[in-house]
Short mmCIF file of N, CA and C in Angstrom, two decimals:
data_model
loop_
_atom_site.label_atom_id
_atom_site.label_comp_id
_atom_site.label_asym_id
_atom_site.label_seq_id
_atom_site.Cartn_x
_atom_site.Cartn_y
_atom_site.Cartn_z
N MET A 2 0.52 -0.96 -0.01
CA MET A 2 -0.10 0.19 0.05
C MET A 2 1.02 0.99 -0.47
N ALA A 3 0.38 2.13 -0.57
CA ALA A 3 1.20 3.70 -1.19
C ALA A 3 1.48 4.26 -0.51
N GLY A 4 0.48 4.37 1.19
CA GLY A 4 0.21 4.93 2.50
C GLY A 4 -1.02 4.51 3.02
N LYS A 5 -0.96 5.75 4.44
CA LYS A 5 -1.23 5.22 5.75
C LYS A 5 -2.83 5.10 4.88
N GLU A 6 -4.08 4.63 4.81
CA GLU A 6 -5.04 5.85 4.80
C GLU A 6 -5.97 5.82 6.04
N ARG A 7 -6.79 6.98 5.81
CA ARG A 7 -6.87 7.20 7.26
C ARG A 7 -9.10 8.14 7.07
N ILE A 8 -9.87 8.36 7.83
CA ILE A 8 -10.98 8.38 7.90
C ILE A 8 -10.65 9.77 8.47
N VAL A 9 -11.10 10.75 8.19
CA VAL A 9 -11.25 12.05 8.59
C VAL A 9 -12.55 12.35 9.18
N LEU A 10 -12.77 13.07 10.22
CA LEU A 10 -13.68 13.08 11.38
C LEU A 10 -13.54 14.12 11.74
N GLY A 11 -15.28 15.68 11.55
CA GLY A 11 -14.84 16.23 12.61
C GLY A 11 -14.61 17.75 11.81
N SER A 12 -14.41 19.27 12.09
CA SER A 12 -14.28 19.95 11.74
C SER A 12 -13.00 20.78 11.47
N GLY A 13 -13.03 21.60 11.41
CA GLY A 13 -11.42 22.78 11.51
C GLY A 13 -11.77 24.13 11.83
N LYS A 14 -10.86 24.45 11.73
CA LYS A 14 -10.14 26.33 12.07
C LYS A 14 -10.29 27.07 10.02
N VAL A 15 -10.66 27.95 10.12
CA VAL A 15 -9.89 28.40 8.72
C VAL A 15 -9.53 29.89 9.25
N PHE A 16 -8.51 29.83 8.09
CA PHE A 16 -7.43 31.50 8.15
C PHE A 16 -7.36 31.97 7.16
N THR A 17 -7.11 33.37 7.12
CA THR A 17 -7.07 33.90 6.30
C THR A 17 -6.41 35.12 6.52
N LYS A 18 -5.45 35.53 5.39
CA LYS A 18 -4.38 36.55 4.46
C LYS A 18 -4.92 37.10 3.72
N GLU A 19 -4.16 38.07 3.25
CA GLU A 19 -4.15 38.96 1.87
C GLU A 19 -3.42 38.21 1.54
N PHE A 20 -3.32 38.09 0.15
CA PHE A 20 -2.35 36.79 -0.77
C PHE A 20 -1.71 38.39 -1.11
N THR A 21 -0.85 38.14 -1.28
CA THR A 21 0.37 39.23 -1.97
C THR A 21 1.47 38.56 -2.96
N ASP A 22 1.24 37.52 -3.86
CA ASP A 22 2.12 37.19 -4.92
C ASP A 22 2.63 35.94 -4.15
N THR A 23 2.77 35.41 -3.27
CA THR A 23 3.16 33.89 -2.53
C THR A 23 1.64 33.55 -1.74
N ILE A 24 1.85 32.28 -1.74
CA ILE A 24 1.30 31.67 -0.20
C ILE A 24 2.42 31.68 1.35
N PRO A 25 2.21 31.85 2.27
CA PRO A 25 2.60 31.76 2.95
C PRO A 25 2.94 30.41 2.95
N ASP A 26 3.41 29.94 4.48
CA ASP A 26 4.04 28.56 4.95
C ASP A 26 2.96 28.58 6.12
N ILE A 27 2.34 26.93 6.20
CA ILE A 27 1.08 26.70 6.48
C ILE A 27 0.59 27.19 8.07
N ASP A 28 2.66 26.64 8.94
CA ASP A 28 2.76 27.15 10.35
C ASP A 28 2.85 28.83 10.21
N ALA A 29 2.95 29.63 9.61
CA ALA A 29 2.82 31.17 9.29
C ALA A 29 1.32 31.41 8.98
N LEU A 30 1.06 30.96 8.43
CA LEU A 30 -0.65 31.85 8.27
C LEU A 30 -1.56 31.27 9.63
N CYS A 31 -0.97 29.35 9.70
CA CYS A 31 -2.37 29.35 10.98
C CYS A 31 -2.23 29.07 12.54
N VAL A 32 -2.30 31.32 12.51
CA VAL A 32 -1.56 31.41 13.61
C VAL A 32 -2.77 31.98 14.11
N GLU A 33 -3.51 31.52 15.53
CA GLU A 33 -4.43 32.57 15.73
C GLU A 33 -5.12 33.77 15.25
N GLU A 34 -4.10 34.95 15.05
CA GLU A 34 -4.23 36.46 14.43
C GLU A 34 -4.82 36.66 13.35
N ASN A 35 -4.49 34.85 12.77
CA ASN A 35 -5.34 35.18 11.10
C ASN A 35 -6.52 34.26 10.86
N ARG A 36 -6.92 33.90 12.07
CA ARG A 36 -8.17 32.62 12.70
C ARG A 36 -8.89 33.81 12.02
N LEU A 37 -9.75 33.88 10.69
CA LEU A 37 -11.19 33.95 10.60
C LEU A 37 -12.46 34.23 10.97
N GLY A 38 -12.38 33.44 11.62
CA GLY A 38 -13.86 33.64 13.14
C GLY A 38 -13.33 31.62 13.20
N TYR A 39 -14.72 31.54 14.20
CA TYR A 39 -14.97 29.86 14.98
C TYR A 39 -15.80 29.54 13.64
N ILE A 40 -16.23 28.56 13.05
CA ILE A 40 -16.84 28.34 12.40
C ILE A 40 -18.23 27.35 12.59
N GLN A 41 -19.23 26.86 12.16
CA GLN A 41 -21.05 26.18 12.05
C GLN A 41 -20.68 25.47 10.92
N GLY A 42 -20.97 24.30 11.62
CA GLY A 42 -20.91 23.33 10.07
C GLY A 42 -20.49 23.02 8.87
N GLY A 43 -18.98 22.70 9.62
CA GLY A 43 -17.91 22.75 8.57
C GLY A 43 -17.16 23.54 7.55
N ALA A 44 -16.49 22.56 6.83
CA ALA A 44 -16.32 23.26 5.43
C ALA A 44 -16.18 23.04 4.55
N THR A 45 -16.53 22.88 3.04
CA THR A 45 -17.06 22.35 2.35
C THR A 45 -15.71 22.67 0.54
N LEU A 46 -14.69 21.89 0.40
CA LEU A 46 -14.10 22.53 -1.19
C LEU A 46 -15.20 21.93 -2.15
N GLU A 47 -15.34 21.99 -3.21
CA GLU A 47 -15.72 21.44 -4.24
C GLU A 47 -15.12 22.18 -5.90
N TYR A 48 -15.04 21.36 -6.29
CA TYR A 48 -14.02 21.01 -7.69
C TYR A 48 -14.71 20.69 -8.49
N LYS A 49 -14.98 21.61 -9.61
CA LYS A 49 -15.91 21.33 -10.58
C LYS A 49 -15.82 21.52 -12.07
N PRO A 50 -14.48 20.42 -12.26
CA PRO A 50 -14.32 20.48 -13.85
C PRO A 50 -15.67 20.78 -15.33
N THR A 51 -15.28 21.43 -15.75
CA THR A 51 -16.10 21.56 -18.04
C THR A 51 -14.90 20.27 -18.36
N PHE A 52 -15.71 19.47 -19.25
CA PHE A 52 -15.19 19.08 -20.51
C PHE A 52 -15.67 19.22 -21.59
N TYR A 53 -15.38 19.23 -23.51
CA TYR A 53 -15.40 19.20 -24.34
C TYR A 53 -15.36 18.19 -24.66
N GLU A 54 -16.62 17.12 -25.21
CA GLU A 54 -16.38 16.00 -25.77
C GLU A 54 -16.54 16.39 -27.34
N ALA A 55 -16.02 15.89 -28.05
CA ALA A 55 -16.13 16.08 -29.51
C ALA A 55 -16.38 14.77 -30.18
N LYS A 56 -17.20 14.37 -31.09
CA LYS A 56 -16.96 13.04 -31.01
C LYS A 56 -17.86 13.27 -32.64
N ASP A 57 -17.48 11.79 -33.66
CA ASP A 57 -18.65 12.01 -35.00
C ASP A 57 -19.54 11.23 -35.10
N ASP A 58 -20.56 11.70 -35.57
CA ASP A 58 -22.02 11.20 -35.66
C ASP A 58 -22.58 9.30 -35.14
N LEU A 59 -21.25 8.96 -35.43
CA LEU A 59 -21.95 7.20 -35.56
C LEU A 59 -21.24 6.62 -34.16
N GLY A 60 -20.54 7.50 -32.92
CA GLY A 60 -20.11 7.29 -31.87
C GLY A 60 -19.13 6.25 -31.62
N TYR A 61 -18.41 6.81 -33.35
CA TYR A 61 -17.08 5.78 -33.29
C TYR A 61 -15.29 6.36 -31.97
N VAL A 62 -15.60 7.76 -32.77
CA VAL A 62 -14.54 8.06 -32.16
C VAL A 62 -14.76 9.22 -31.39
N THR A 63 -13.56 9.95 -30.88
CA THR A 63 -14.26 11.00 -29.07
C THR A 63 -12.42 11.62 -29.20
N LYS A 64 -12.77 12.85 -28.94
CA LYS A 64 -12.49 13.49 -27.73
C LYS A 64 -12.44 14.39 -27.61
N THR A 65 -11.89 14.23 -25.84
CA THR A 65 -12.23 15.21 -24.63
C THR A 65 -10.83 15.93 -24.56
N ILE A 66 -11.23 17.21 -23.82
CA ILE A 66 -10.84 18.42 -23.30
C ILE A 66 -10.56 18.76 -21.85
N LEU A 67 -10.54 19.16 -21.55
CA LEU A 67 -10.62 19.88 -19.94
C LEU A 67 -10.27 21.16 -20.39
N THR A 68 -12.34 21.77 -19.82
CA THR A 68 -11.49 23.57 -20.81
C THR A 68 -11.96 24.26 -19.62
N GLU A 69 -12.26 23.85 -18.30
CA GLU A 69 -12.50 24.85 -17.89
C GLU A 69 -12.60 23.95 -16.05
N GLU A 70 -11.82 25.28 -15.08
CA GLU A 70 -12.14 24.11 -13.53
C GLU A 70 -12.31 25.42 -12.61
N GLU A 71 -13.24 25.31 -11.94
CA GLU A 71 -14.10 25.79 -10.59
C GLU A 71 -14.18 25.53 -9.36
N VAL A 72 -13.32 26.21 -8.26
CA VAL A 72 -12.97 25.78 -6.98
C VAL A 72 -13.74 27.35 -6.21
N THR A 73 -14.62 26.02 -5.19
CA THR A 73 -14.81 26.77 -4.06
C THR A 73 -14.65 25.75 -3.02
N LEU A 74 -14.54 27.62 -1.77
CA LEU A 74 -14.76 26.64 -0.38
C LEU A 74 -16.20 27.45 0.05
N LYS A 75 -16.69 26.47 0.72
CA LYS A 75 -18.26 27.23 1.74
C LYS A 75 -17.52 26.66 3.31
N THR A 76 -17.92 28.01 3.91
CA THR A 76 -17.97 27.49 5.81
C THR A 76 -19.43 28.94 6.29
N GLY A 77 -19.65 28.55 7.05
CA GLY A 77 -20.58 28.88 8.14
C GLY A 77 -19.65 30.06 8.85
N VAL A 78 -19.31 31.37 9.31
CA VAL A 78 -18.55 31.81 10.25
C VAL A 78 -19.00 31.95 11.24
N LEU A 79 -19.65 31.31 12.63
CA LEU A 79 -20.27 31.73 14.09
C LEU A 79 -19.92 32.80 14.66
N THR A 80 -18.05 33.24 14.19
CA THR A 80 -17.87 34.30 15.29
C THR A 80 -17.16 35.38 14.38
N PHE A 81 -17.39 36.44 14.58
CA PHE A 81 -17.01 37.39 13.55
C PHE A 81 -17.48 38.75 14.35
N ASN A 82 -16.34 39.89 13.56
CA ASN A 82 -16.60 41.29 13.72
C ASN A 82 -16.74 42.26 12.81
N GLY A 83 -16.25 43.16 11.90
CA GLY A 83 -17.00 43.94 11.68
C GLY A 83 -15.68 43.71 10.35
N ASN A 84 -13.91 44.31 11.00
CA ASN A 84 -13.09 43.14 10.38
C ASN A 84 -13.58 42.03 9.28
N VAL A 85 -13.68 41.60 10.21
CA VAL A 85 -14.41 39.59 10.05
C VAL A 85 -15.12 40.17 7.85
N LEU A 86 -16.38 40.83 8.58
CA LEU A 86 -17.11 41.24 7.01
C LEU A 86 -16.42 42.22 5.77
N LYS A 87 -15.09 42.95 6.63
CA LYS A 87 -14.70 43.44 5.43
C LYS A 87 -13.95 42.41 4.43
N LYS A 88 -13.39 40.90 5.34
CA LYS A 88 -12.64 40.35 4.60
C LYS A 88 -14.21 39.84 3.42
N LEU A 89 -15.16 40.01 3.95
CA LEU A 89 -16.07 38.86 2.76
C LEU A 89 -17.25 39.61 1.97
N CYS A 90 -16.39 40.73 2.00
CA CYS A 90 -17.31 42.30 0.98
C CYS A 90 -15.91 42.48 0.77
N ALA A 91 -16.25 43.13 -0.66
CA ALA A 91 -15.14 43.76 -1.39
C ALA A 91 -15.19 45.09 -1.32
N THR A 92 -16.04 45.86 -1.31
CA THR A 92 -16.75 47.06 -0.92
C THR A 92 -16.50 47.36 0.28
N GLY A 93 -16.43 46.40 1.38
CA GLY A 93 -16.54 47.35 2.89
C GLY A 93 -14.81 47.87 3.11
N ARG A 94 -15.45 49.04 4.62
CA ARG A 94 -14.32 50.00 4.30
C ARG A 94 -14.64 50.21 6.25
N VAL A 95 -13.48 49.88 6.91
CA VAL A 95 -13.29 49.91 8.48
C VAL A 95 -12.68 51.03 8.98
N THR A 96 -13.96 51.42 9.48
CA THR A 96 -12.76 52.72 10.33
C THR A 96 -13.57 52.67 11.88
N GLU A 97 -12.15 53.15 12.75
CA GLU A 97 -12.68 53.26 14.53
C GLU A 97 -12.14 53.81 15.42
N ALA A 98 -13.07 54.44 16.19
CA ALA A 98 -13.37 55.85 16.22
C ALA A 98 -14.19 55.94 17.57
N ASP A 99 -13.43 56.07 19.38
CA ASP A 99 -14.52 57.02 20.15
C ASP A 99 -15.47 55.17 20.70
N GLY A 100 -14.40 54.11 20.08
CA GLY A 100 -14.84 52.94 21.04
C GLY A 100 -15.65 52.49 20.25
N LYS A 101 -16.20 52.43 18.89
CA LYS A 101 -16.99 51.82 17.77
C LYS A 101 -16.19 51.66 16.12
N ARG A 102 -16.60 50.48 16.35
CA ARG A 102 -16.43 49.87 14.78
C ARG A 102 -17.39 49.90 13.95
N THR A 103 -16.94 51.20 12.68
CA THR A 103 -18.82 51.36 11.88
C THR A 103 -17.20 50.91 10.39
N VAL A 104 -18.32 49.89 10.18
CA VAL A 104 -18.11 48.72 8.67
C VAL A 104 -18.79 49.34 7.80
N LYS A 105 -18.46 50.35 6.76
CA LYS A 105 -19.02 50.83 5.41
C LYS A 105 -19.39 49.42 4.34
N ILE A 106 -20.35 49.35 3.47
CA ILE A 106 -20.46 48.12 2.85
C ILE A 106 -21.27 48.91 1.17
N GLY A 107 -20.81 48.76 0.22
CA GLY A 107 -21.44 48.79 -0.65
C GLY A 107 -20.73 50.01 -1.44
N GLY A 108 -21.11 49.99 -2.78
CA GLY A 108 -20.42 51.52 -3.86
C GLY A 108 -19.04 50.41 -4.83
N VAL A 109 -19.74 50.31 -6.01
CA VAL A 109 -18.48 49.23 -6.69
C VAL A 109 -17.69 50.01 -6.71
N GLY A 110 -17.86 51.16 -6.02
CA GLY A 110 -16.33 51.90 -7.00
C GLY A 110 -14.94 51.82 -5.99
N ASN A 111 -15.74 51.38 -4.58
CA ASN A 111 -14.88 51.24 -2.99
C ASN A 111 -14.20 49.48 -3.70
N GLN A 112 -14.44 48.77 -4.78
CA GLN A 112 -14.17 47.67 -4.29
C GLN A 112 -12.82 47.73 -4.25
N ASP A 113 -11.70 46.81 -3.60
CA ASP A 113 -10.37 46.65 -2.90
C ASP A 113 -9.51 45.99 -3.57
N LYS A 114 -10.33 45.00 -4.74
CA LYS A 114 -9.65 43.90 -5.60
C LYS A 114 -8.70 43.03 -5.04
N LYS A 115 -9.13 42.76 -3.34
CA LYS A 115 -8.24 41.76 -2.54
C LYS A 115 -8.38 40.74 -2.90
N SER A 116 -6.90 39.91 -2.95
CA SER A 116 -7.70 38.30 -2.55
C SER A 116 -6.88 38.11 -1.12
N TYR A 117 -7.04 36.56 -1.02
CA TYR A 117 -7.35 36.44 0.41
C TYR A 117 -6.78 34.95 -0.13
N VAL A 118 -5.57 34.47 0.86
CA VAL A 118 -5.05 33.16 0.76
C VAL A 118 -6.11 32.30 2.01
N ILE A 119 -7.08 31.34 2.32
CA ILE A 119 -7.88 30.32 2.40
C ILE A 119 -7.30 29.28 3.05
N CYS A 120 -7.14 29.16 4.51
CA CYS A 120 -6.74 27.73 4.72
C CYS A 120 -7.46 27.24 5.51
N PHE A 121 -8.08 26.11 5.09
CA PHE A 121 -8.99 25.33 6.25
C PHE A 121 -8.09 23.82 7.12
N LYS A 122 -8.02 24.48 7.86
CA LYS A 122 -7.07 23.50 8.81
C LYS A 122 -7.74 22.49 9.37
N HIS A 123 -8.12 20.93 9.81
CA HIS A 123 -8.51 19.85 9.89
C HIS A 123 -7.50 19.25 10.64
N GLU A 124 -7.42 19.58 11.84
CA GLU A 124 -6.83 18.94 13.02
C GLU A 124 -6.77 17.42 13.47
N ASP A 125 -5.63 16.44 13.91
CA ASP A 125 -6.41 15.16 13.70
C ASP A 125 -4.71 14.58 14.67
N ALA A 126 -5.25 14.69 15.74
CA ALA A 126 -3.79 14.33 16.07
C ALA A 126 -3.22 12.30 15.90
N GLU A 127 -4.26 11.79 15.93
CA GLU A 127 -4.00 10.58 15.11
C GLU A 127 -3.53 10.50 14.10
N ASP A 128 -3.58 10.81 13.17
CA ASP A 128 -3.79 10.28 11.66
C ASP A 128 -2.95 11.72 11.04
N GLY A 129 -3.16 13.02 11.85
CA GLY A 129 -1.87 13.87 10.63
C GLY A 129 -2.86 15.30 10.50
N ASP A 130 -2.52 16.58 10.80
CA ASP A 130 -3.58 17.58 10.41
C ASP A 130 -3.52 17.14 9.23
N ILE A 131 -4.48 18.67 8.47
CA ILE A 131 -4.95 18.33 6.26
C ILE A 131 -5.11 19.94 6.85
N TYR A 132 -4.83 20.26 5.38
CA TYR A 132 -4.56 21.18 5.39
C TYR A 132 -5.27 21.42 3.77
N VAL A 133 -6.47 22.40 3.94
CA VAL A 133 -7.02 22.57 2.17
C VAL A 133 -6.57 24.39 2.23
N MET A 134 -5.99 24.76 0.71
CA MET A 134 -5.25 26.18 1.30
C MET A 134 -5.92 26.66 -0.49
N ILE A 135 -6.22 28.27 -0.92
CA ILE A 135 -6.36 28.43 -1.67
C ILE A 135 -6.50 29.83 -1.94
N VAL A 136 -6.63 30.29 -2.61
CA VAL A 136 -6.49 31.49 -2.80
C VAL A 136 -7.72 32.06 -3.69
N GLY A 137 -8.01 33.33 -2.91
CA GLY A 137 -9.60 34.45 -4.04
C GLY A 137 -10.15 34.70 -3.21
N ASN A 138 -11.76 34.81 -3.34
CA ASN A 138 -12.52 36.04 -1.92
C ASN A 138 -14.05 35.35 -1.70
N ASN A 139 -14.17 35.93 -1.50
CA ASN A 139 -15.62 35.65 -1.39
C ASN A 139 -16.42 36.62 -1.84
N GLN A 140 -17.77 35.43 -3.10
CA GLN A 140 -18.32 36.00 -4.17
C GLN A 140 -19.91 35.83 -3.89
N SER A 141 -20.15 35.55 -2.67
CA SER A 141 -21.56 35.02 -2.69
C SER A 141 -22.28 36.47 -2.54
N GLY A 142 -21.91 37.17 -1.70
CA GLY A 142 -22.13 37.43 -0.70
C GLY A 142 -22.59 37.22 0.82
N PHE A 143 -23.24 37.66 1.44
CA PHE A 143 -23.65 37.52 2.74
C PHE A 143 -25.54 37.37 3.23
N SER A 144 -25.49 37.30 4.40
CA SER A 144 -27.31 37.15 5.25
C SER A 144 -26.83 37.44 6.73
N LEU A 145 -27.29 38.63 7.03
CA LEU A 145 -27.25 38.37 8.51
C LEU A 145 -28.31 38.16 8.97
N ALA A 146 -29.22 37.33 9.39
CA ALA A 146 -30.08 36.64 10.28
C ALA A 146 -29.84 36.90 12.10
N PHE A 147 -30.84 37.60 12.40
CA PHE A 147 -30.78 38.06 13.86
C PHE A 147 -32.21 37.61 14.30
N ALA A 148 -32.27 36.35 15.37
CA ALA A 148 -33.17 35.94 15.03
C ALA A 148 -33.06 35.79 16.80
N LYS A 149 -34.50 35.53 17.35
CA LYS A 149 -34.59 35.52 18.72
C LYS A 149 -34.35 34.00 19.44
N ASP A 150 -34.01 32.98 18.86
CA ASP A 150 -33.47 31.65 19.21
C ASP A 150 -33.16 30.69 18.24
N LYS A 151 -31.85 31.10 17.49
CA LYS A 151 -30.61 30.82 16.78
C LYS A 151 -29.88 32.06 16.31
N GLU A 152 -28.60 31.50 16.50
CA GLU A 152 -27.48 32.35 16.66
C GLU A 152 -27.22 32.53 14.90
N THR A 153 -25.90 33.86 14.52
CA THR A 153 -26.27 34.47 13.42
C THR A 153 -24.93 33.28 12.37
N VAL A 154 -24.55 33.34 11.87
CA VAL A 154 -23.93 32.88 10.22
C VAL A 154 -23.69 33.02 9.76
N ILE A 155 -22.76 33.36 9.50
CA ILE A 155 -22.17 34.33 7.74
C ILE A 155 -21.79 32.78 6.90
N ASP A 156 -22.63 33.00 6.32
CA ASP A 156 -22.29 31.22 4.82
C ASP A 156 -21.36 32.05 4.26
N ALA A 157 -19.81 32.13 3.87
CA ALA A 157 -19.31 32.28 2.86
C ALA A 157 -19.18 31.13 2.04
N GLU A 158 -18.17 31.76 1.16
CA GLU A 158 -18.34 30.47 -0.65
C GLU A 158 -17.42 31.42 -1.03
N PHE A 159 -16.04 31.40 -1.13
CA PHE A 159 -14.82 31.92 -1.60
C PHE A 159 -14.52 30.68 -2.83
N LYS A 160 -14.62 32.24 -3.57
CA LYS A 160 -14.15 31.04 -4.97
C LYS A 160 -12.85 31.07 -5.52
N ALA A 161 -12.22 30.53 -5.72
CA ALA A 161 -10.74 31.00 -5.81
C ALA A 161 -10.21 31.19 -7.42
N LYS A 162 -8.46 31.84 -7.87
CA LYS A 162 -8.62 31.87 -8.61
C LYS A 162 -6.91 30.99 -9.15
N PRO A 163 -6.41 31.24 -10.08
CA PRO A 163 -4.90 30.46 -9.69
C PRO A 163 -4.29 31.21 -9.07
N HIS A 164 -3.06 30.59 -8.26
CA HIS A 164 -2.13 31.83 -7.70
C HIS A 164 -0.55 30.99 -7.56
N ASP A 165 -0.42 30.79 -9.14
CA ASP A 165 0.93 30.26 -9.30
C ASP A 165 0.56 30.43 -10.87
N LYS A 166 2.32 30.06 -11.66
CA LYS A 166 2.23 30.01 -13.12
C LYS A 166 2.12 29.19 -13.61
N GLU A 167 1.60 27.43 -12.40
CA GLU A 167 1.22 26.80 -13.36
C GLU A 167 -0.37 26.49 -12.49
N GLY A 168 -0.89 27.36 -12.84
CA GLY A 168 -2.85 27.96 -12.65
C GLY A 168 -3.26 26.79 -11.73
N THR A 169 -2.16 26.55 -10.67
CA THR A 169 -2.77 25.84 -9.32
C THR A 169 -3.40 26.48 -8.49
N LEU A 170 -5.01 25.85 -8.25
CA LEU A 170 -6.20 26.62 -7.44
C LEU A 170 -6.04 25.53 -6.08
N ILE A 171 -6.04 24.56 -6.09
CA ILE A 171 -6.08 24.54 -4.12
C ILE A 171 -4.41 23.63 -3.92
N GLN A 172 -4.40 23.29 -2.99
CA GLN A 172 -3.33 23.05 -2.74
C GLN A 172 -3.64 21.79 -1.44
N TYR A 173 -3.46 20.92 -1.29
CA TYR A 173 -4.35 20.02 -0.12
C TYR A 173 -3.38 19.62 0.80
N ILE A 174 -3.30 19.56 1.93
CA ILE A 174 -1.95 18.99 2.03
C ILE A 174 -1.80 18.12 3.54
N GLU A 175 -1.35 17.14 3.84
CA GLU A 175 -1.35 16.70 4.47
C GLU A 175 -0.37 15.80 5.58
N GLU A 176 -0.70 15.93 6.49
CA GLU A 176 0.54 15.38 7.54
C GLU A 176 0.97 13.25 7.58
N ILE A 177 2.18 12.82 7.21
CA ILE A 177 2.79 11.54 6.62
C ILE A 177 3.07 11.83 7.99
N ASP A 178 3.59 10.22 8.04
CA ASP A 178 4.63 9.54 8.57
C ASP A 178 5.71 9.69 8.30
N LYS A 179 7.16 10.32 8.56
CA LYS A 179 8.37 11.14 7.89
C LYS A 179 8.86 9.50 6.95
N THR A 180 8.23 8.53 7.60
CA THR A 180 8.64 7.19 6.98
C THR A 180 8.25 6.62 5.52
N GLN A 181 7.54 7.02 5.57
CA GLN A 181 6.56 7.17 4.37
C GLN A 181 6.76 8.18 3.55
N GLU A 182 6.96 8.76 3.95
CA GLU A 182 7.46 9.96 2.46
C GLU A 182 8.11 9.19 1.01
N GLY A 183 7.70 10.03 0.13
CA GLY A 183 8.41 9.20 -1.30
C GLY A 183 8.11 7.69 -1.36
N GLN A 184 7.12 7.56 -0.56
CA GLN A 184 6.79 5.29 -1.23
C GLN A 184 6.39 5.32 -1.70
N GLN A 185 5.05 6.10 -2.15
CA GLN A 185 3.93 6.53 -3.31
C GLN A 185 4.93 6.32 -4.71
N THR A 186 5.98 7.80 -4.67
CA THR A 186 6.82 8.03 -5.52
C THR A 186 7.34 7.26 -6.27
N GLN A 187 7.93 5.86 -5.48
CA GLN A 187 8.72 4.31 -5.56
C GLN A 187 8.19 3.53 -5.78
N GLU A 188 6.60 3.18 -5.71
CA GLU A 188 5.98 2.47 -6.18
C GLU A 188 4.76 2.41 -7.31
N GLU A 189 4.67 3.30 -7.57
CA GLU A 189 4.32 4.06 -8.63
C GLU A 189 5.45 3.61 -10.14
N GLY A 190 6.91 4.07 -9.33
CA GLY A 190 7.53 4.20 -10.54
C GLY A 190 7.74 2.44 -11.15
N LYS A 191 7.90 1.05 -10.32
CA LYS A 191 7.68 -0.18 -10.60
C LYS A 191 6.58 -0.45 -11.09
N GLN A 192 5.58 -0.28 -11.36
CA GLN A 192 4.36 -0.43 -12.04
C GLN A 192 4.88 0.01 -13.80
#
């Protein structure tokens, strides 16, 4: 077997930092000051490829190519403040004065054009942690529902954009036992 298989149970934490051309090391990114907020409902990574298939009228010959990829990372943000709202809205502006934080949202001319590195960290003491990183921003907007018997959760949907010269949309990193490093590559070479 190429490596230890794992069963993934549980949720995790979401960290964000403004993207400035390179993805930071996960140990530098996944620190308390970069935590977006505690989340509710876990996180979901969606990868959607689009293919084009050309074929003859009788179905004897076909050729299929990948034409597009779309990646989204969705999560519910349970704990938040005005600074979190700014990260979720491209037109958000935050000011702080006289013991108050004011967030102004709206006006397409206020778009900040910022992208963020978003990292979901699933902690697993037994099998090792898993990190899912993308670069992008929230493109789904948000709703703030204030109800007498339910907590307010912001559903964020971060849409990924390529973040390197290879067109990478997702970095999936898992901690492994150091004795397993290179095993899969060696076993693939034997086939």
